[in-house]
Coordinates of C-alpha atoms and ligand atoms in Angstrom, one line a residue:
M201 CA 44.5 -32.5 59.2
E202 CA 44.3 -36.5 58.5
D203 CA 47.2 -36.0 55.5
R204 CA 49.5 -34.9 57.8
L205 CA 49.5 -38.9 59.8
E206 CA 51.9 -40.9 58.3
I207 CA 51.2 -44.7 59.0
L208 CA 54.5 -46.6 58.5
P209 CA 53.8 -50.5 58.5
V210 CA 56.4 -52.5 60.6
T211 CA 55.7 -55.9 58.7
P212 CA 53.4 -56.8 56.2
L213 CA 51.1 -58.8 59.0
I214 CA 51.2 -56.6 62.4
G215 CA 52.1 -53.2 63.5
A216 CA 52.7 -49.7 62.3
E217 CA 54.3 -46.7 63.2
V218 CA 52.1 -43.3 63.5
I219 CA 53.8 -40.2 62.6
G220 CA 52.5 -36.6 62.7
I221 CA 50.8 -36.5 66.0
D222 CA 50.8 -34.9 69.3
L223 CA 48.6 -37.3 71.6
S224 CA 48.7 -34.8 74.2
E225 CA 46.1 -32.9 72.1
P226 CA 42.4 -33.3 71.9
L227 CA 42.1 -35.9 68.8
T228 CA 40.2 -34.5 65.7
N229 CA 37.6 -36.3 64.1
H230 CA 40.0 -36.9 61.1
Q231 CA 42.9 -38.1 63.6
K232 CA 40.4 -40.4 65.3
N233 CA 39.2 -41.8 62.1
A234 CA 42.6 -42.5 60.6
I235 CA 44.0 -43.9 63.9
H236 CA 41.1 -46.2 64.1
R237 CA 41.7 -47.3 60.7
A238 CA 45.0 -48.0 60.8
F239 CA 44.5 -49.9 64.1
L240 CA 42.0 -52.1 62.6
K241 CA 44.3 -52.6 59.5
H242 CA 47.5 -53.3 61.5
S243 CA 46.4 -54.1 65.2
V244 CA 49.0 -52.5 67.0
L245 CA 50.2 -48.9 66.3
F246 CA 53.1 -47.3 67.8
F247 CA 53.7 -43.8 68.2
R248 CA 57.1 -41.8 69.4
N249 CA 58.2 -38.6 71.8
Q250 CA 54.6 -38.5 73.2
D251 CA 55.6 -37.0 76.9
I252 CA 51.5 -37.1 77.8
S253 CA 50.1 -36.7 81.2
V254 CA 48.1 -39.5 83.0
E255 CA 44.9 -37.3 81.9
Q256 CA 46.0 -37.0 78.4
Q257 CA 46.7 -40.7 78.2
K258 CA 43.3 -41.5 79.6
N259 CA 41.4 -39.0 77.2
F260 CA 43.2 -40.6 74.1
G261 CA 42.0 -44.1 75.5
R262 CA 38.3 -42.5 75.8
S263 CA 38.6 -41.5 72.3
F264 CA 38.1 -45.1 71.6
G265 CA 35.8 -46.5 74.2
E266 CA 35.2 -46.7 77.9
L267 CA 38.0 -47.2 80.2
H268 CA 38.4 -50.7 82.2
I269 CA 39.3 -51.5 85.7
H270 CA 42.2 -54.0 86.0
P271 CA 40.6 -57.1 88.4
A272 CA 44.2 -56.9 90.1
R273 CA 45.1 -53.3 90.1
D274 CA 45.5 -53.5 93.9
R275 CA 49.3 -54.5 92.9
N276 CA 49.8 -52.2 90.2
G277 CA 47.3 -49.5 90.6
L278 CA 48.1 -45.5 90.8
E279 CA 46.1 -43.4 93.6
G280 CA 43.5 -41.3 92.2
H281 CA 43.3 -43.2 88.5
P282 CA 41.6 -46.5 88.7
E283 CA 41.7 -47.0 85.4
I284 CA 45.7 -46.9 85.3
L285 CA 47.8 -49.9 85.5
Y286 CA 51.2 -48.8 86.8
L287 CA 54.0 -51.1 85.2
N288 CA 57.1 -50.8 87.4
A289 CA 59.6 -53.3 87.2
G290 CA 63.2 -53.0 88.8
P291 CA 65.8 -54.5 91.0
D292 CA 63.1 -55.9 93.4
T293 CA 60.8 -57.3 90.8
S294 CA 60.1 -61.3 91.0
R295 CA 57.7 -61.3 87.8
V296 CA 57.2 -58.5 85.5
N297 CA 53.3 -58.0 84.1
G298 CA 52.6 -59.7 80.6
D299 CA 56.0 -62.1 80.5
E300 CA 54.3 -64.5 78.1
W301 CA 52.3 -64.6 75.5
H302 CA 48.5 -63.3 76.6
S303 CA 45.9 -61.2 75.5
D304 CA 45.2 -58.4 78.2
V305 CA 42.9 -59.7 81.0
S306 CA 41.0 -62.3 78.8
C307 CA 39.7 -64.2 81.7
D308 CA 37.3 -61.2 81.9
E309 CA 33.8 -62.0 80.4
Q310 CA 34.0 -58.8 78.1
P311 CA 37.8 -58.9 77.8
P312 CA 39.6 -55.5 76.7
L313 CA 39.5 -54.1 73.0
G314 CA 42.4 -53.0 73.5
S315 CA 45.3 -51.2 75.8
I316 CA 47.8 -48.1 75.3
L317 CA 51.0 -48.3 77.1
R318 CA 53.0 -45.2 77.7
L319 CA 56.9 -46.0 79.0
F320 CA 58.5 -43.1 80.6
E321 CA 61.4 -45.2 82.0
V322 CA 63.2 -47.5 79.6
P323 CA 66.4 -49.8 80.4
S324 CA 69.8 -48.9 78.4
N325 CA 68.5 -52.0 76.1
G326 CA 66.1 -54.6 76.0
G327 CA 62.6 -54.6 77.8
D328 CA 60.9 -54.6 74.0
T329 CA 57.3 -55.8 73.4
L330 CA 56.6 -58.4 70.9
F331 CA 53.4 -58.7 69.1
S332 CA 52.0 -61.6 67.2
S333 CA 49.0 -61.5 65.0
M334 CA 46.2 -64.0 65.5
Y335 CA 44.8 -63.2 62.1
A336 CA 47.6 -64.5 60.4
A337 CA 48.1 -67.3 62.8
Y338 CA 44.4 -68.3 62.1
D339 CA 45.0 -67.9 58.3
A340 CA 48.2 -70.5 58.6
L341 CA 45.9 -73.1 60.0
S342 CA 44.8 -76.0 57.7
K343 CA 41.2 -76.3 56.7
A344 CA 40.6 -79.2 59.0
M345 CA 42.4 -77.7 61.8
K346 CA 40.2 -74.4 61.2
E347 CA 37.0 -76.4 61.3
L348 CA 37.9 -78.6 64.4
L349 CA 39.2 -75.2 66.5
G350 CA 36.1 -73.5 65.1
K351 CA 33.7 -75.8 67.2
L352 CA 35.8 -75.4 70.4
S353 CA 35.5 -73.0 73.5
A354 CA 38.1 -72.8 76.3
M355 CA 38.1 -71.4 79.9
H356 CA 40.2 -68.6 80.6
D357 CA 41.2 -68.0 84.6
G358 CA 42.9 -65.1 86.0
G359 CA 43.7 -66.7 89.4
P360 CA 46.5 -68.7 88.4
N361 CA 48.5 -65.5 87.2
Y362 CA 47.2 -62.9 89.4
I363 CA 47.7 -65.1 92.7
D364 CA 51.0 -66.0 91.8
R365 CA 51.8 -62.5 91.4
A366 CA 50.2 -61.5 94.3
K367 CA 52.2 -64.1 96.2
R368 CA 55.5 -62.9 94.9
A369 CA 54.8 -59.5 95.8
G370 CA 53.6 -60.5 99.5
I371 CA 49.9 -59.2 98.9
Y372 CA 48.1 -62.7 98.6
D373 CA 44.4 -62.4 99.9
P374 CA 43.0 -65.8 99.7
T375 CA 39.6 -64.0 99.9
K376 CA 40.0 -62.6 96.5
V377 CA 38.2 -64.2 93.7
F378 CA 39.6 -63.1 89.5
P379 CA 37.5 -63.7 86.8
A380 CA 37.0 -66.8 84.8
N381 CA 35.0 -67.2 81.6
P382 CA 34.8 -69.7 78.7
H383 CA 35.8 -68.1 75.1
P384 CA 35.5 -69.3 72.0
V385 CA 38.6 -70.5 70.5
I386 CA 38.6 -69.0 67.3
R387 CA 36.8 -65.5 67.7
T388 CA 35.3 -63.5 65.1
H389 CA 36.8 -59.7 65.3
P390 CA 33.7 -57.5 65.7
E391 CA 34.8 -55.0 63.9
T392 CA 36.8 -56.3 60.6
G393 CA 35.0 -59.6 60.8
R394 CA 37.9 -61.8 60.2
K395 CA 39.0 -64.8 62.4
A396 CA 41.5 -65.1 64.9
I397 CA 42.7 -67.4 67.4
F398 CA 41.8 -66.5 71.2
V399 CA 43.7 -68.4 73.4
N400 CA 47.0 -67.5 75.2
K401 CA 49.3 -69.1 77.8
I402 CA 48.7 -66.6 80.7
F403 CA 44.8 -67.2 80.8
T404 CA 43.7 -70.1 78.9
Q405 CA 43.8 -73.2 81.2
Y406 CA 41.6 -75.9 79.5
I407 CA 39.3 -76.5 76.5
I408 CA 36.2 -77.2 77.5
D409 CA 34.0 -80.7 77.2
I410 CA 37.0 -82.6 75.7
P411 CA 39.0 -85.0 77.7
K412 CA 42.0 -83.5 79.7
D413 CA 44.6 -85.0 77.7
E414 CA 42.9 -83.8 74.1
S415 CA 42.7 -80.3 75.6
R416 CA 46.7 -80.4 76.7
A417 CA 47.7 -81.6 73.0
I418 CA 45.4 -78.8 71.2
L419 CA 46.6 -75.8 74.0
D420 CA 50.0 -77.0 73.4
F421 CA 49.9 -77.2 69.6
L422 CA 48.4 -73.7 69.7
F423 CA 50.9 -72.5 72.2
Q424 CA 53.6 -73.1 70.1
H425 CA 51.8 -72.1 67.0
I426 CA 50.8 -68.8 68.0
A427 CA 54.6 -67.9 69.1
K428 CA 55.7 -68.6 65.6
P429 CA 58.3 -65.3 64.6
N430 CA 56.7 -65.2 61.2
F431 CA 53.4 -63.7 62.9
Q432 CA 55.2 -61.5 64.9
C433 CA 56.6 -57.8 64.9
R434 CA 59.0 -56.5 67.9
F435 CA 58.6 -53.0 69.5
K436 CA 61.8 -51.3 71.0
W437 CA 60.9 -48.6 73.1
E438 CA 62.1 -45.4 73.6
K439 CA 61.2 -42.8 76.9
D440 CA 57.9 -41.4 76.0
S441 CA 56.8 -44.1 73.0
V442 CA 53.1 -45.2 73.1
A443 CA 51.9 -48.6 72.0
F444 CA 47.9 -49.1 71.3
W445 CA 47.3 -52.7 70.6
D446 CA 44.4 -54.5 69.6
N447 CA 43.6 -57.5 72.1
R448 CA 41.0 -58.9 70.2
C449 CA 43.2 -60.2 67.4
A450 CA 46.9 -59.7 68.8
L451 CA 48.8 -61.4 71.5
H452 CA 51.8 -59.5 73.1
H453 CA 54.8 -60.8 75.0
A454 CA 56.9 -58.4 77.2
M455 CA 60.6 -59.4 77.3
W456 CA 62.3 -59.3 80.7
D457 CA 65.7 -59.6 79.8
Y458 CA 66.8 -56.2 81.4
Y459 CA 66.9 -57.4 85.0
P460 CA 68.0 -55.5 87.6
E461 CA 67.3 -52.1 85.4
T462 CA 64.0 -50.3 85.4
R463 CA 61.4 -50.3 82.8
R464 CA 58.2 -47.8 84.1
G465 CA 55.4 -47.1 82.4
F466 CA 51.5 -46.3 82.4
R467 CA 48.7 -48.4 80.8
V468 CA 45.0 -47.7 79.8
T469 CA 43.0 -50.2 79.1
I470 CA 39.6 -50.1 76.9
K471 CA 36.4 -52.1 77.6
G472 CA 35.8 -54.5 75.0
D473 CA 32.7 -56.9 74.6
K474 CA 32.0 -60.8 74.4
P475 CA 33.9 -62.8 72.1
C476 CA 32.0 -64.7 69.6
Ligands
SIN63 C1 51.5 -55.8 79.5 O1 50.9 -54.8 79.1 O2 50.9 -57.0 79.3 C2 52.8 -55.6 79.7 C3 53.1 -54.9 77.9 C4 54.7 -54.4 78.7 O3 55.2 -54.5 79.4 O4 55.5 -54.2 77.4

């Protein structure tokens, strides 16, 4: 079975397309192992022509871990499926999900291992997702900068992002509290052992235990560094494309350049562990 899977890298640093698999079928051990190896090597995998049901998508996710329940699912839920995040952007949308570089729900104490997004409606043009390798971004730093960042932790807070979205959607509830947790600025991937930058524009608010202006300067530097095009690949969606990304070592950015057209899909997210 495994030999029927083809893994075609998109760039040398990040991204690969997987050919020869039908995600509506349960994975064989060979397929699961081959996908897992490719996932660790390429950080994001792409699949085409996967007309799968919500249950099949959840089963695919469960092959790699327990499914995560999103802390802001009340805005993007799908009835009867608490593990599904429904992404639905159209003419009435005032802000789309993931419109800046981020790692999904990095504000959680144990942020997600990975996310699996399938789009079943795509705009006639645009709506790509960009992915950036945080291994490559870390490797490109000077020794001195790696040493400095290796000693720092940063606060990731879901409030500013989720509250802004809830206000725009007219469902703001001031009693709702969102996760906020500190994480190391440089994390070690629990499976590959490689180091990766772990800050992002949507959730990371400040560096802990240093003055505010130093924190701002370091984050501003990191936010421009992680967005350099040489660490990136860009995925052009078709109907029923699936992307499976590793939130521990890759950031992503959903491009909202297709307004007022519609782009819709379901995301399943897999639980992760505490970054260290
Ligand atoms: C997200 O899951 O952050 C959104 C990704 C996308 O819509 O491409």
